[in-house]
Coordinates of C-alpha atoms and ligand atoms in Angstrom, one line a residue:
M1 CA -24.8 6.5 8.5
L2 CA -24.9 3.2 8.1
E3 CA -28.0 2.8 9.8
L4 CA -29.1 5.0 7.2
L5 CA -27.6 3.4 4.3
D6 CA -28.4 0.1 5.2
A7 CA -32.5 0.6 5.7
H8 CA -31.6 2.1 2.1
Y9 CA -29.9 -0.8 0.8
G10 CA -30.2 -3.5 2.9
R11 CA -27.2 -4.7 5.0
P12 CA -24.9 -6.0 3.1
Q13 CA -24.2 -9.8 4.2
W14 CA -21.1 -11.4 3.6
E15 CA -20.3 -14.3 2.2
P16 CA -17.1 -15.7 0.9
R17 CA -16.4 -15.2 -3.5
Y18 CA -13.1 -16.6 -4.1
A19 CA -10.0 -18.5 -2.1
P20 CA -7.2 -15.9 -0.9
V21 CA -5.1 -16.1 -4.5
D22 CA -7.9 -16.4 -7.2
E23 CA -9.2 -12.8 -4.9
L24 CA -6.1 -11.6 -5.2
V25 CA -5.4 -12.0 -8.9
Y26 CA -9.0 -10.9 -9.6
T27 CA -8.4 -7.8 -7.6
V28 CA -4.9 -7.5 -10.3
L29 CA -7.1 -8.0 -13.3
S30 CA -9.8 -5.5 -11.9
Q31 CA -7.2 -2.7 -11.9
N32 CA -8.7 0.3 -14.4
T33 CA -10.8 -2.3 -15.8
A34 CA -14.7 -2.3 -15.9
D35 CA -16.2 -5.2 -13.8
V36 CA -18.1 -7.2 -16.4
N37 CA -15.1 -6.9 -18.5
T38 CA -12.7 -8.4 -14.8
A39 CA -15.4 -11.3 -14.7
R40 CA -14.6 -12.2 -18.2
T41 CA -10.9 -11.9 -18.7
F42 CA -10.6 -14.0 -14.9
A43 CA -12.7 -16.8 -16.5
A44 CA -11.1 -16.7 -19.5
L45 CA -7.6 -17.0 -17.6
S46 CA -9.4 -20.0 -15.4
A47 CA -10.4 -21.6 -18.7
R48 CA -7.0 -21.3 -20.5
F49 CA -4.9 -22.7 -16.9
P50 CA -6.3 -25.3 -14.5
T51 CA -4.3 -24.0 -11.7
W52 CA -2.0 -20.9 -10.2
R53 CA 1.0 -23.2 -10.3
A54 CA 0.7 -23.5 -14.2
V55 CA 0.0 -19.7 -14.8
R56 CA 3.5 -19.5 -12.5
D57 CA 5.2 -21.6 -14.7
A58 CA 3.5 -20.5 -18.3
P59 CA 5.3 -18.7 -20.8
V60 CA 4.5 -14.7 -20.1
E61 CA 3.3 -14.1 -23.3
E62 CA 0.3 -17.2 -23.3
V63 CA -0.9 -15.0 -20.3
V64 CA -0.8 -12.3 -21.6
A65 CA -3.1 -13.8 -24.7
A66 CA -5.3 -15.8 -21.9
I67 CA -5.7 -12.4 -20.3
S68 CA -6.0 -9.6 -23.2
L69 CA -9.8 -9.2 -22.9
G70 CA -9.7 -7.5 -20.0
G71 CA -6.7 -4.3 -21.1
L72 CA -3.5 -4.0 -19.6
A73 CA -2.5 -7.4 -20.1
T74 CA 1.3 -7.2 -20.7
T75 CA 1.5 -5.2 -17.5
K76 CA -0.5 -7.4 -15.5
A77 CA 0.4 -10.6 -16.6
P78 CA 4.4 -10.6 -15.4
R79 CA 2.7 -8.4 -12.3
I80 CA 0.6 -12.0 -11.7
K81 CA 3.6 -14.2 -12.6
Q82 CA 5.8 -12.4 -10.0
I83 CA 3.3 -12.4 -7.4
L84 CA 2.5 -16.3 -7.9
A85 CA 6.3 -16.5 -7.6
A86 CA 6.8 -14.6 -4.7
I87 CA 4.0 -16.5 -2.6
S88 CA 5.6 -19.9 -4.3
S89 CA 8.9 -18.7 -2.7
R90 CA 7.5 -19.2 0.6
T91 CA 5.4 -21.6 0.7
G92 CA 6.7 -23.9 -2.8
E93 CA 3.0 -23.4 -4.1
P94 CA 1.0 -20.2 -4.9
D95 CA -1.1 -20.7 -1.8
L96 CA -2.2 -18.4 1.0
S97 CA -3.6 -20.6 2.8
E98 CA -0.7 -19.4 5.7
L99 CA -3.2 -16.1 6.0
D100 CA -4.9 -18.6 7.9
E101 CA -2.5 -18.6 10.9
M102 CA -1.8 -14.5 10.8
D103 CA -3.7 -11.7 12.5
D104 CA -5.0 -9.5 10.4
G105 CA -1.9 -6.8 10.7
Q106 CA 0.8 -9.8 9.8
A107 CA -1.9 -10.5 6.9
L108 CA -2.3 -7.2 5.8
R109 CA 1.8 -6.5 5.6
Y110 CA 2.7 -9.9 4.1
L111 CA 0.1 -9.4 1.1
Q112 CA 1.9 -5.9 0.7
S113 CA 5.2 -7.6 0.7
L114 CA 4.3 -8.8 -2.3
P115 CA 5.1 -7.2 -6.0
G116 CA 2.7 -4.7 -6.8
V117 CA 0.7 -5.5 -3.9
G118 CA -0.6 -2.0 -2.1
P119 CA -3.1 -1.4 0.5
K120 CA -6.3 -1.7 -1.3
T121 CA -5.1 -4.8 -2.9
A122 CA -4.2 -6.7 0.4
A123 CA -7.6 -5.3 2.2
C124 CA -9.8 -6.7 -1.0
V125 CA -8.2 -10.1 -0.1
L126 CA -8.9 -10.4 3.5
M127 CA -12.3 -8.4 3.8
F128 CA -13.4 -10.6 0.1
A129 CA -12.0 -13.6 0.5
L130 CA -12.0 -14.1 4.1
G131 CA -14.3 -12.3 6.0
R132 CA -11.6 -10.0 7.8
P133 CA -11.8 -6.4 9.1
A134 CA -9.6 -4.5 6.7
M135 CA -11.3 -1.9 4.1
P136 CA -10.3 -1.4 0.8
V137 CA -10.5 2.5 -0.4
D138 CA -11.5 2.7 -4.1
T139 CA -12.6 5.6 -5.6
H140 CA -16.0 5.8 -4.6
V141 CA -15.2 5.0 -0.7
Y142 CA -12.3 7.1 -0.8
R143 CA -14.8 10.4 -2.5
L144 CA -17.9 9.4 -0.3
A145 CA -15.6 9.3 2.7
R146 CA -14.6 12.2 2.5
R147 CA -17.7 14.0 1.5
L148 CA -19.5 12.8 4.4
G149 CA -16.9 14.1 6.3
L150 CA -15.3 10.6 7.9
L151 CA -12.0 11.6 6.5
G152 CA -10.0 15.0 6.8
P153 CA -9.5 16.7 3.6
K154 CA -6.0 15.9 3.6
T155 CA -6.0 12.6 4.5
T156 CA -4.3 10.3 2.0
V157 CA -6.2 7.3 -0.1
E158 CA -2.8 5.2 1.9
Q159 CA -3.9 6.5 5.1
A160 CA -7.9 6.1 4.8
H161 CA -7.6 2.3 4.7
G162 CA -6.5 1.9 8.2
L163 CA -8.8 4.9 9.6
L164 CA -11.7 3.7 8.1
T165 CA -11.4 0.0 8.9
E166 CA -10.8 1.3 13.0
L167 CA -14.0 3.7 12.2
A168 CA -16.0 1.3 10.8
G169 CA -15.7 -1.3 13.7
P170 CA -15.0 -5.1 12.5
E171 CA -18.6 -5.6 12.3
N172 CA -19.8 -2.9 10.1
V173 CA -16.4 -3.1 7.3
Y174 CA -18.1 -5.1 4.8
S175 CA -21.2 -3.5 5.5
L176 CA -19.2 0.4 4.7
H177 CA -17.3 -0.6 1.8
V178 CA -20.4 -2.3 0.0
D179 CA -23.2 0.6 0.7
L180 CA -20.7 3.1 0.1
V181 CA -19.5 1.7 -3.2
T182 CA -22.9 1.1 -4.0
H183 CA -24.1 4.7 -2.8
G184 CA -21.1 5.9 -5.2
R185 CA -22.3 4.7 -8.0
R186 CA -26.2 5.6 -7.4
V187 CA -25.7 8.8 -6.3
C188 CA -23.0 10.1 -4.9
H189 CA -21.8 10.7 -8.2
A190 CA -18.1 12.0 -8.8
R191 CA -19.7 14.2 -11.4
R192 CA -23.3 15.6 -10.2
P193 CA -24.6 13.6 -6.9
E194 CA -28.1 13.7 -6.4
C195 CA -28.6 15.0 -2.9
S196 CA -32.2 15.8 -3.7
R197 CA -32.7 12.3 -3.2
C198 CA -30.1 10.9 -1.1
P199 CA -30.9 9.5 2.1
L200 CA -27.9 11.0 3.9
A201 CA -28.8 14.5 3.0
Q202 CA -29.8 15.4 6.8
I203 CA -26.6 14.4 7.8
C204 CA -23.7 15.5 5.1
P205 CA -21.9 17.7 5.7
S206 CA -21.3 18.3 1.6
A207 CA -25.3 18.4 0.9
Y208 CA -26.2 20.5 -2.0
S209 CA -22.7 22.2 -2.2
F210 CA -21.8 20.9 -5.7
Ligands
LIG1 FE1 -23.3 12.3 -1.9 FE2 -25.1 14.4 -1.5 FE3 -25.2 12.3 -0.2 FE4 -24.1 14.1 0.7 S1 -25.8 14.0 0.4 S2 -23.8 11.8 0.3 S3 -22.4 14.9 -0.8 S4 -25.5 12.7 -1.9

């Protein structure tokens, strides 16, 4: 499946996007928000506050105003401040460089101990910022993995993170994630998957069943 997807879309190559704290804040901002709006909102927040310490210490109303472009600002602003405060309570600063000293399991557990951080957000930080093998399972990944028979029908999204990470193998976690998201957006849509032009149709147990 990966060979077919890589041949179709090109093999995705991991490159660091943001530092871990930036990635964590970006992921919180992305919840229930379109990609383009997330990028704009993150840029607006970064322009308004020069450091994460400044966001942590700012009145919540100012953070709400800075991220109002992205929606759910009144929920996300206090959440971001809580996360930055929780990180600071360990190190004194809103900085996640200590992740470098942790193995993958320790890093996932630590991130998920932060306020409101679940397995998807934790995996986003580890995979996108640090290139670690931790599969973020978003709506595309979850839908496609079930259609393709990678997950059983009763597997929960929470269980899927660990199962797909293991199934892919460390060297393929990033490419599998990116391939599935791309394929979910372009071909295997939620409502009307386009099986007739899908490179996986020959091996997909769900092909032409919609
Ligand atoms: Fe999705 Fe159809 Fe392709 Fe299967 S064959 S992955 S259901 S588009």
